[in-house]
Coordinates of C-alpha atoms (C1' of nucleotides) in Angstrom, one line a residue:
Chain A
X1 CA 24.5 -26.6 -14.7
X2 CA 23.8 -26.9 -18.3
X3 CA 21.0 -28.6 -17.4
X4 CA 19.1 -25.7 -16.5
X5 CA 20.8 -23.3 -19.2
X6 CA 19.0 -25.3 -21.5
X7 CA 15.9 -25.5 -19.1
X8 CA 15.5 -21.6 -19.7
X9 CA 16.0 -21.4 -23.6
X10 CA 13.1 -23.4 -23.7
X11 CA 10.6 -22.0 -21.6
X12 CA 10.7 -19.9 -18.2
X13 CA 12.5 -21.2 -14.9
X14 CA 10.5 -21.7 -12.2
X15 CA 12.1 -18.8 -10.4
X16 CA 10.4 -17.1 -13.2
X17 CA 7.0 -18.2 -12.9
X18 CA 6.8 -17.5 -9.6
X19 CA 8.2 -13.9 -10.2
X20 CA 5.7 -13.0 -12.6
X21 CA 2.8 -14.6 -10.9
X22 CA 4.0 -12.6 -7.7
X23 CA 4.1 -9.4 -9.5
X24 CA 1.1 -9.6 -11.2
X25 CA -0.9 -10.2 -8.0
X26 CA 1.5 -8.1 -5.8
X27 CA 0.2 -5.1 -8.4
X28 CA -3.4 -5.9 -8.2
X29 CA -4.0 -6.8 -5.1
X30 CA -0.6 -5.2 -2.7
X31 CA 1.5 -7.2 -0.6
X32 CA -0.1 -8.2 2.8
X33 CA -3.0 -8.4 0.8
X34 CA -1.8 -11.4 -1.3
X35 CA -1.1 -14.8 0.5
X36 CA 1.8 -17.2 -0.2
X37 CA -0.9 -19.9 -1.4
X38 CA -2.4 -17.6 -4.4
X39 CA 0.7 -16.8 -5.3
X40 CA 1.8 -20.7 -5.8
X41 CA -1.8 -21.4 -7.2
X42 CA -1.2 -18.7 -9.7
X43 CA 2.2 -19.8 -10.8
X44 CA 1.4 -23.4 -10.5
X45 CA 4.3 -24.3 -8.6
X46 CA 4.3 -26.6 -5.2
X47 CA 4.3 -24.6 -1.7
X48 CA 7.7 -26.7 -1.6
X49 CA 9.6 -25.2 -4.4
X50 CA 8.6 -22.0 -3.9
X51 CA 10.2 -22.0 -0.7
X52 CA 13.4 -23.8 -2.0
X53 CA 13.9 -20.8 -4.3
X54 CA 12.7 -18.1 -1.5
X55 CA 13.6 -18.7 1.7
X56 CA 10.6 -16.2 3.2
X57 CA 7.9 -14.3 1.8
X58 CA 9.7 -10.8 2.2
X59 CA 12.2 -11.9 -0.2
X60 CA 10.3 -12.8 -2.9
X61 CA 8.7 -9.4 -2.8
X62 CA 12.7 -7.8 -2.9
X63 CA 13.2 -10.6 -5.4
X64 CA 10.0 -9.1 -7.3
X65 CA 11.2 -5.7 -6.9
X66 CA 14.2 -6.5 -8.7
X67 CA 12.7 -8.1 -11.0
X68 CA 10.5 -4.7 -11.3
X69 CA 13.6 -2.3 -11.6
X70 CA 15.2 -5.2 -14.1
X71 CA 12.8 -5.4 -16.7
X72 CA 12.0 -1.2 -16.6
X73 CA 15.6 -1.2 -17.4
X74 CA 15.3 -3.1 -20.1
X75 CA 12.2 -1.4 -21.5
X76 CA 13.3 2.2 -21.4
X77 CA 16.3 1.4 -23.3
X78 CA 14.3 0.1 -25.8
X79 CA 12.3 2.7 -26.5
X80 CA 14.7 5.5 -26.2
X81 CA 18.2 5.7 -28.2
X82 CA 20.6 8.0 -26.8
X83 CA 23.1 7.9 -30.0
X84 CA 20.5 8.8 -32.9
X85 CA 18.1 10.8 -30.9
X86 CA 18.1 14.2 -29.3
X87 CA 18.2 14.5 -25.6
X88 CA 14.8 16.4 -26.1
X89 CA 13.2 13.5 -28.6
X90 CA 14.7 11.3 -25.8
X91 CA 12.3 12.5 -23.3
X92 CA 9.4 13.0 -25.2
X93 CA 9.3 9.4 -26.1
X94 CA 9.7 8.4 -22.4
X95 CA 7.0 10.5 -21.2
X96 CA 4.7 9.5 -23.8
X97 CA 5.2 6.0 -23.5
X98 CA 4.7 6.5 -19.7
X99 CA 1.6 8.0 -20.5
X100 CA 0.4 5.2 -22.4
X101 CA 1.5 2.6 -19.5
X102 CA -0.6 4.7 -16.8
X103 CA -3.5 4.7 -18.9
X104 CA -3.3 0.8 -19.3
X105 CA -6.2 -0.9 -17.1
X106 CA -3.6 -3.2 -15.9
X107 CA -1.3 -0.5 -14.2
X108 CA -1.7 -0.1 -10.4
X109 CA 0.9 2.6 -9.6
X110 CA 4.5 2.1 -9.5
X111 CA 5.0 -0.9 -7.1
X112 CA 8.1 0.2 -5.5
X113 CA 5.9 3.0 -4.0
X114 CA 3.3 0.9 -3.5
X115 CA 6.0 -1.4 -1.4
X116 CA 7.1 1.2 0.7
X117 CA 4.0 2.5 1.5
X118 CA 3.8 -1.3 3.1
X119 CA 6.9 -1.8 4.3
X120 CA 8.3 1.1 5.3
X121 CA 10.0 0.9 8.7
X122 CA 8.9 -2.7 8.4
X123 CA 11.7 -4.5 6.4
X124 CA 15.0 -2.9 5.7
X125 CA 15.8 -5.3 2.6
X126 CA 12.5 -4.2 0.6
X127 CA 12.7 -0.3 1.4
X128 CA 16.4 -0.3 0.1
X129 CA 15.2 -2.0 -3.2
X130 CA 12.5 0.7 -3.1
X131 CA 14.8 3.3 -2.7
X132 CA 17.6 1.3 -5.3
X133 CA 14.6 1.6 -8.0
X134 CA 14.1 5.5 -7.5
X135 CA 17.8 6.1 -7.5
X136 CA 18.0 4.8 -11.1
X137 CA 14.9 6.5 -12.3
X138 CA 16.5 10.0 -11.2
X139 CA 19.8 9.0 -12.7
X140 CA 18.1 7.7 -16.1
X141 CA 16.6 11.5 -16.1
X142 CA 19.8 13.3 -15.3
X143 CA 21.9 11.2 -17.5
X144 CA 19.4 12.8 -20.2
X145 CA 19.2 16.3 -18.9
X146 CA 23.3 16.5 -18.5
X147 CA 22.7 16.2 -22.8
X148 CA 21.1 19.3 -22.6
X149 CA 23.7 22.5 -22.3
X150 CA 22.7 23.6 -19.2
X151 CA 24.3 24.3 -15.5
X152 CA 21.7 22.4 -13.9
X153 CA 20.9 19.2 -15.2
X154 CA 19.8 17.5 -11.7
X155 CA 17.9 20.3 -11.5
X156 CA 15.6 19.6 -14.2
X157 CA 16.2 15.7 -14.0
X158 CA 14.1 16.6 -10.6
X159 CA 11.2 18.3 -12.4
X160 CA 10.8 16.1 -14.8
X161 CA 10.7 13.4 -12.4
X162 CA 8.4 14.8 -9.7
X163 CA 5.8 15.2 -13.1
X164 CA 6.5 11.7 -13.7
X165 CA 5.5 10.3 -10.4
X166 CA 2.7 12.8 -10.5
X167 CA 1.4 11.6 -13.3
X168 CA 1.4 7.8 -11.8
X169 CA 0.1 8.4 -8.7
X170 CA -2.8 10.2 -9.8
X171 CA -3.3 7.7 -12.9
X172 CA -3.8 5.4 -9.6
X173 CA -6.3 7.0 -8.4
X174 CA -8.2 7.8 -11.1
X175 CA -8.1 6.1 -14.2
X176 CA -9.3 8.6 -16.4
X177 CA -6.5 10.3 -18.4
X178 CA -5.2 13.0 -18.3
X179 CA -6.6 16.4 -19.7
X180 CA -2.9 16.8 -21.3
X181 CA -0.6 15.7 -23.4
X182 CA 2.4 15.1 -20.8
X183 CA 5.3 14.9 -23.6
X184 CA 4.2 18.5 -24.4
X185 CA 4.2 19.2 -20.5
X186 CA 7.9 17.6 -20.5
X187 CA 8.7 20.1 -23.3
X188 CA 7.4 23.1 -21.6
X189 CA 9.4 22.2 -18.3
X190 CA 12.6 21.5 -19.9
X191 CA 11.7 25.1 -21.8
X192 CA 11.2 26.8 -18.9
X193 CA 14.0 25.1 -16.9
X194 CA 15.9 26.7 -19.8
X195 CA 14.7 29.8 -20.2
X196 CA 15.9 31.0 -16.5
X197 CA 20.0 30.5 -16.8
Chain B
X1 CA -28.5 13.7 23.5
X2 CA -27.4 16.8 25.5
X3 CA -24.8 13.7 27.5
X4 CA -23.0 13.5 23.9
X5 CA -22.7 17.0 23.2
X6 CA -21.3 18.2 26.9
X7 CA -19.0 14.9 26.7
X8 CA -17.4 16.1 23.6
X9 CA -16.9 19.6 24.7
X10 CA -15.1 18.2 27.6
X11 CA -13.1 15.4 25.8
X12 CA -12.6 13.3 23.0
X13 CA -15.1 11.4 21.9
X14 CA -14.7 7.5 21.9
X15 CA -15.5 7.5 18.5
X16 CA -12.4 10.2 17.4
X17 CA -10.0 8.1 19.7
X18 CA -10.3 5.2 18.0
X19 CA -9.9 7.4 14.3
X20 CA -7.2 8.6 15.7
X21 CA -5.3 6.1 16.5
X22 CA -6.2 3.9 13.1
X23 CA -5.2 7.0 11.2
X24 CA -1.8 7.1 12.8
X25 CA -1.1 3.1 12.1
X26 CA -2.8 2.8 9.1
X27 CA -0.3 5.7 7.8
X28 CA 2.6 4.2 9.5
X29 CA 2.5 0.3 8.6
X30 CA -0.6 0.1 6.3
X31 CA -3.9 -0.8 6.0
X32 CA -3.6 -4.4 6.0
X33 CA -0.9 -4.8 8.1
X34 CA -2.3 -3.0 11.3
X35 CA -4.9 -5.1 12.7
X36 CA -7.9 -4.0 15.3
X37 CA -6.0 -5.1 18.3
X38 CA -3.4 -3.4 17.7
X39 CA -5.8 -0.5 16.8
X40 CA -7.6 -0.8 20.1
X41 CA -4.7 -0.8 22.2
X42 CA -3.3 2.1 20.7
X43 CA -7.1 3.9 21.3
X44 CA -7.4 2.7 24.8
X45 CA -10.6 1.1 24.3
X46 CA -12.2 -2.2 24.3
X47 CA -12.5 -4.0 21.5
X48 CA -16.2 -4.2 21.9
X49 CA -16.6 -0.4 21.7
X50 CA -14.4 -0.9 18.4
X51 CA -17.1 -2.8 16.9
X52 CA -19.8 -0.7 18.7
X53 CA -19.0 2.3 16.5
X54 CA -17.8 0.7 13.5
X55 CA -19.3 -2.6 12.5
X56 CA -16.1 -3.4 10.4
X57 CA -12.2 -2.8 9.6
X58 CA -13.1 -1.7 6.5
X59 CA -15.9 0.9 7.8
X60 CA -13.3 2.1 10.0
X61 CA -11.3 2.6 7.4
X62 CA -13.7 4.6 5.1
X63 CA -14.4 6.5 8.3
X64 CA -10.5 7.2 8.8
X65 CA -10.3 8.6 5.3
X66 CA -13.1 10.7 5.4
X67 CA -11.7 11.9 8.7
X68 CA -8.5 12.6 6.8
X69 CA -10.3 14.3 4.0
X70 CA -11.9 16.7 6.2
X71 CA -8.8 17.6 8.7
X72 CA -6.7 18.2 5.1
X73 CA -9.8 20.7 3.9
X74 CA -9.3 22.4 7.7
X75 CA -5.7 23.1 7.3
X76 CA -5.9 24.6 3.7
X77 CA -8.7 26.5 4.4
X78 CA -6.8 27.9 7.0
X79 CA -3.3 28.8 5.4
X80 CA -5.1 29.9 2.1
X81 CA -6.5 33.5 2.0
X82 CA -9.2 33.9 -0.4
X83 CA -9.9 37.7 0.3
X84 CA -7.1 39.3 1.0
X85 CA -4.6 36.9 -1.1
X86 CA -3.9 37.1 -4.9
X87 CA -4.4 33.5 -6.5
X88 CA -0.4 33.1 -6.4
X89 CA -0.1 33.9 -3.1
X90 CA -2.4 31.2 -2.0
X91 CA -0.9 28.7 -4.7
X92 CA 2.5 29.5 -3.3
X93 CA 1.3 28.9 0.6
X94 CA -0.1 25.9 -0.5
X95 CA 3.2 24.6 -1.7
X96 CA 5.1 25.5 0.7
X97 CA 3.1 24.6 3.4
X98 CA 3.7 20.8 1.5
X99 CA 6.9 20.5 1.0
X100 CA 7.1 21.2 4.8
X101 CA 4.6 18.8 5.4
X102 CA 6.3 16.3 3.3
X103 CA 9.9 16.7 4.7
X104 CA 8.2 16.0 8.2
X105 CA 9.7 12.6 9.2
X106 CA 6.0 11.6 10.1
X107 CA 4.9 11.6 6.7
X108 CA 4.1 8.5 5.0
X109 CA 2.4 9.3 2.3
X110 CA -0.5 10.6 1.3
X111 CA -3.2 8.5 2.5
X112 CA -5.8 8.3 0.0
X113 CA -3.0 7.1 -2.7
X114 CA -1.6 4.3 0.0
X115 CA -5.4 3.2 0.4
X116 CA -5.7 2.8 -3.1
X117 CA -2.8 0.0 -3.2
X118 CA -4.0 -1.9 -1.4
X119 CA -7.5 -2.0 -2.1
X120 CA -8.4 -0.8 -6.0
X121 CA -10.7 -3.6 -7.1
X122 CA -11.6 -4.7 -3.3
X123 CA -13.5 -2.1 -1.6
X124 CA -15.8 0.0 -3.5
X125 CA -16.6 2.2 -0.7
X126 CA -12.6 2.7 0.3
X127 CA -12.0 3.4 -3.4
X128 CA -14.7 6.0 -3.4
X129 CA -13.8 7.9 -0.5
X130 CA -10.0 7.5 -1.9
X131 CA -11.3 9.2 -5.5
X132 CA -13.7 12.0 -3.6
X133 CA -10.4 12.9 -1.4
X134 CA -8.4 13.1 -4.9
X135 CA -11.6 15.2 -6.6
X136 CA -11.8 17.6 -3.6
X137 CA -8.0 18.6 -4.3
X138 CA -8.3 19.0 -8.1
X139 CA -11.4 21.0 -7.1
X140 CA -9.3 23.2 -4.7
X141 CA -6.4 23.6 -7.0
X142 CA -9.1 24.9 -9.7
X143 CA -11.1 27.0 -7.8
X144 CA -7.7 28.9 -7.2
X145 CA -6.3 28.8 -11.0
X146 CA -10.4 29.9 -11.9
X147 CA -9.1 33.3 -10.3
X148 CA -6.1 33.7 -12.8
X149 CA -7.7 35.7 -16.2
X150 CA -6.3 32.7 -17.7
X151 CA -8.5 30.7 -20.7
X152 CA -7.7 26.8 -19.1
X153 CA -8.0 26.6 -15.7
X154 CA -9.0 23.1 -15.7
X155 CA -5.4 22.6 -17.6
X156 CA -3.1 24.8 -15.3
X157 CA -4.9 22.8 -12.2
X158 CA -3.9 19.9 -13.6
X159 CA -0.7 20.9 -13.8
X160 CA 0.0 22.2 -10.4
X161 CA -1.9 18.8 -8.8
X162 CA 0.9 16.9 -11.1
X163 CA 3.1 18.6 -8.8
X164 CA 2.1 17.7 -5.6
X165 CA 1.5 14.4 -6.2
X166 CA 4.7 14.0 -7.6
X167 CA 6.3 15.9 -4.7
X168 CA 4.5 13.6 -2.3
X169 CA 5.4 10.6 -3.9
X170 CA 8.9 11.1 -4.3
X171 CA 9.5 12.1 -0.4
X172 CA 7.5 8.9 0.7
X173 CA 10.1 6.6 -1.0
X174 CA 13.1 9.6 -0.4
X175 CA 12.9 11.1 2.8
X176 CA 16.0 13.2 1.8
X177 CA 14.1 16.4 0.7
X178 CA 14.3 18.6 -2.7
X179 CA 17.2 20.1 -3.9
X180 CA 14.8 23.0 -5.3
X181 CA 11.8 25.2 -4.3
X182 CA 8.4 23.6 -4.9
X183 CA 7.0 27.6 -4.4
X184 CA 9.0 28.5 -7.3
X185 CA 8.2 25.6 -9.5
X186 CA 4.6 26.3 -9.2
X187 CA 5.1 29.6 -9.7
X188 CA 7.7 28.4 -13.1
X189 CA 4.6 26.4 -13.8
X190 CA 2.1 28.8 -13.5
X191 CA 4.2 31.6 -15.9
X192 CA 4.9 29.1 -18.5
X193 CA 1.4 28.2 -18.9
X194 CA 0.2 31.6 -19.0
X195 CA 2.9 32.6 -21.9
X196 CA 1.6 30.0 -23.6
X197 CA -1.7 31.1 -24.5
Chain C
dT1 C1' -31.8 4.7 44.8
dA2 C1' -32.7 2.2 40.9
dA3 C1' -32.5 1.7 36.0
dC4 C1' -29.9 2.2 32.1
dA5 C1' -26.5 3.3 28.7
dA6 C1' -21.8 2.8 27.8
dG7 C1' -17.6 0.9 28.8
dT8 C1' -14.0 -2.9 30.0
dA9 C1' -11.6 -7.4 30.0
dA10 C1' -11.1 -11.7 28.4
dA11 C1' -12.6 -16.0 26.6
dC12 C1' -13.9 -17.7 22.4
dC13 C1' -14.5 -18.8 17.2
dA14 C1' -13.6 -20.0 12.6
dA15 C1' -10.7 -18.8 9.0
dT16 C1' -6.4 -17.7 7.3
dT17 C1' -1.5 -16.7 7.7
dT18 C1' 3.5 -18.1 6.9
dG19 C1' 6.3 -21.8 7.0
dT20 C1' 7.6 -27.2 7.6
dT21 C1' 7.3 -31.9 6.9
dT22 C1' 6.3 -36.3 4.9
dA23 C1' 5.6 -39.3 1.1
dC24 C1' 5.5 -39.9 -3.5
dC25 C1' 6.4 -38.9 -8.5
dT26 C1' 9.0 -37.4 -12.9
dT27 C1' 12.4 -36.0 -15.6
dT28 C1' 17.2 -36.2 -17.2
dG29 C1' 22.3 -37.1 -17.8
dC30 C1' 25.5 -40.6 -17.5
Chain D
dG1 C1' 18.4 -48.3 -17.0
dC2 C1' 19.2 -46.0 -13.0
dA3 C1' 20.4 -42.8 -9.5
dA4 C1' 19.7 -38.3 -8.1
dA5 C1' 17.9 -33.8 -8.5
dG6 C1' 13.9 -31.4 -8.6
dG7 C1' 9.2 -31.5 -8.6
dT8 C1' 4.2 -32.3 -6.6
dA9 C1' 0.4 -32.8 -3.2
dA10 C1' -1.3 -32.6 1.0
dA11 C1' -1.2 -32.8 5.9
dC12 C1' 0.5 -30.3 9.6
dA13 C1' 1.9 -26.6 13.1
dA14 C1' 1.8 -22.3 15.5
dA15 C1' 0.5 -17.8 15.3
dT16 C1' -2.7 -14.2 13.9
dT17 C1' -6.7 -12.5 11.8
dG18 C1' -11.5 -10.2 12.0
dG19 C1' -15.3 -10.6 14.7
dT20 C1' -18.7 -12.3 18.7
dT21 C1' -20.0 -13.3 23.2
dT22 C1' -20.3 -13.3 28.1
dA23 C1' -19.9 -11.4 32.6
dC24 C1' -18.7 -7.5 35.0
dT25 C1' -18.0 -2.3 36.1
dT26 C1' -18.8 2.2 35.7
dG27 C1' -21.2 6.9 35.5
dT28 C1' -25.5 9.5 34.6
dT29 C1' -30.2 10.7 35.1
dA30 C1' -34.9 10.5 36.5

DNA sequence: TAACAAGTAAACCAATTTGTTTACCTTTGC
DNA sequence: GCAAAGGTAAACAAATTGGTTTACTTGTTA
């Protein structure tokens, strides 16, 4: 026990390694697509342990998916602060830091999509940590929009979101960037979201 | 010659069998994940016939895409009116007619986007019939916004194709349909962008 | 009717897949 | 210093993959 409390103060857990190394090639190359053996090779772990901390492939792919939804927890609350900063300000910075992720060469569209466009009707487990993923994105937004005085703050929490998963799926596609600036397309929404009640 | 042409008057055509019934797994379960014999079961043909018209998977699958591509340029031509509709008329069929489309428990995505997951950085000719699918639909969307006396059409169309790709997304992963009208967000859309300048 | 193009069914191939097993090694706490 | 937990490497198994080949059956046309 304390054993391996020390273990991961010191450097990353096994568990870990192969996470990431799942992830990463997971992202770039999808799921069918990548084979229990690179993903060993990559995190340098024996075909035995990985198996001793996954008992099948599938769930290391819902294990990565939580590890997905985990850490973009942890990042959006770092970049946004709901008790200094406006709901407004709040936004901005998350779009524009989402703008800056989808224009990174390494981004290969949000891999919970990319999952279920896999495994949908496939595997119950990894469609519900899918679905888990997008239910917290859409309550991230409306826990910002219900700032904002207005009657319908799920309302807009759904705007802003569909231009949000615009954005990334078309950042997939394309690479190019976007002819935009998106905060400023956040700010006209929520403006126009306003304006009508 | 004349064999073909009678032939495909009559019935389908080996050849659109076989694209037909890739096109309805690869939607369903992926590209990777459907393999030819499932592929030629599903077509009724043999699997020498498969390779007769298509030398490879992959082949087949640019050929699927393509065949995609064009049955999506059919349909809009067909529920957009370019004579006797106003530019907002024809943007509001065009969302309407997808958020029906995407509520449709036989939607899985749009394909071009799922394609891209799984294989950006594998197949050049898959990514490029992917990208021309994605260019044809920017190009639609601003051949409609060129009509607006409006000094950005480039930027509204950008706007609007934020939309639907952020519609589609969210209803692959969701299935439970919006709790708003995508008509009258484009229309939001379209009003704000036109105050603006 | 005879030749030929187009199709089928099934055996076959080599490579790869997920997953298991065996035998050995290395760290670590007591 | 030693036992035990946790690790490695590699062989192995059974199924599946994309793709080829062989032998046989149609239907059409000249």
């Amino acid at each position: 026990m304390s054993t391996t409390v020390t273990k991961n103060i010191t450097k990353k857990s096994k568990r870990e390694q192969i996470i990431e190394a799942a992830f990463k090639l997971f992202a770039e190359n999808g799921f069918f697509a990548t084979g229990v053996d690179l993903i060993m090779r990559e995190a340098a772990v024996s075909k035995r342990t990985l198996y001793n901390y996954f008992p099948s492939k599938n769930e290391l792919i819902v294990a990565v998916l939580q590890h997905y939804h985990a850490s973009c927890q942890q990042h959006f609350a770092s970049i946004m602060d709901f008790e200094n900063k406006s709901a407004r300000e709040n936004i901005r910075a998350l779009f524009e830091d989402a703008q800056t992720w989808f224009g990174n060469p390494n981004f290969y569209g949000c891999l919970a999509v990319n999952a279920m466009s896999e495994f949908s009707g496939k595997d119950q487990a990894i469609v519900k940590a899918c679905q888990d993923f997008k239910q917290w994105e859409i309550a991230l937004l409306t826990s910002i929009t219900k700032q904002l005085d207005d009657q319908y703050p799920d309302l807009l929490a759904c705007k802003l979101f569909i231009l949000l998963e615009g954005m990334s799926s078309i950042a997939q596609v394309n690479k190019a960037g976007f002819p935009l600036n998106v905060g400023a397309l956040a700010d006209e929404t929520i403006d126009r979201h306003l304006q009508k009640h």
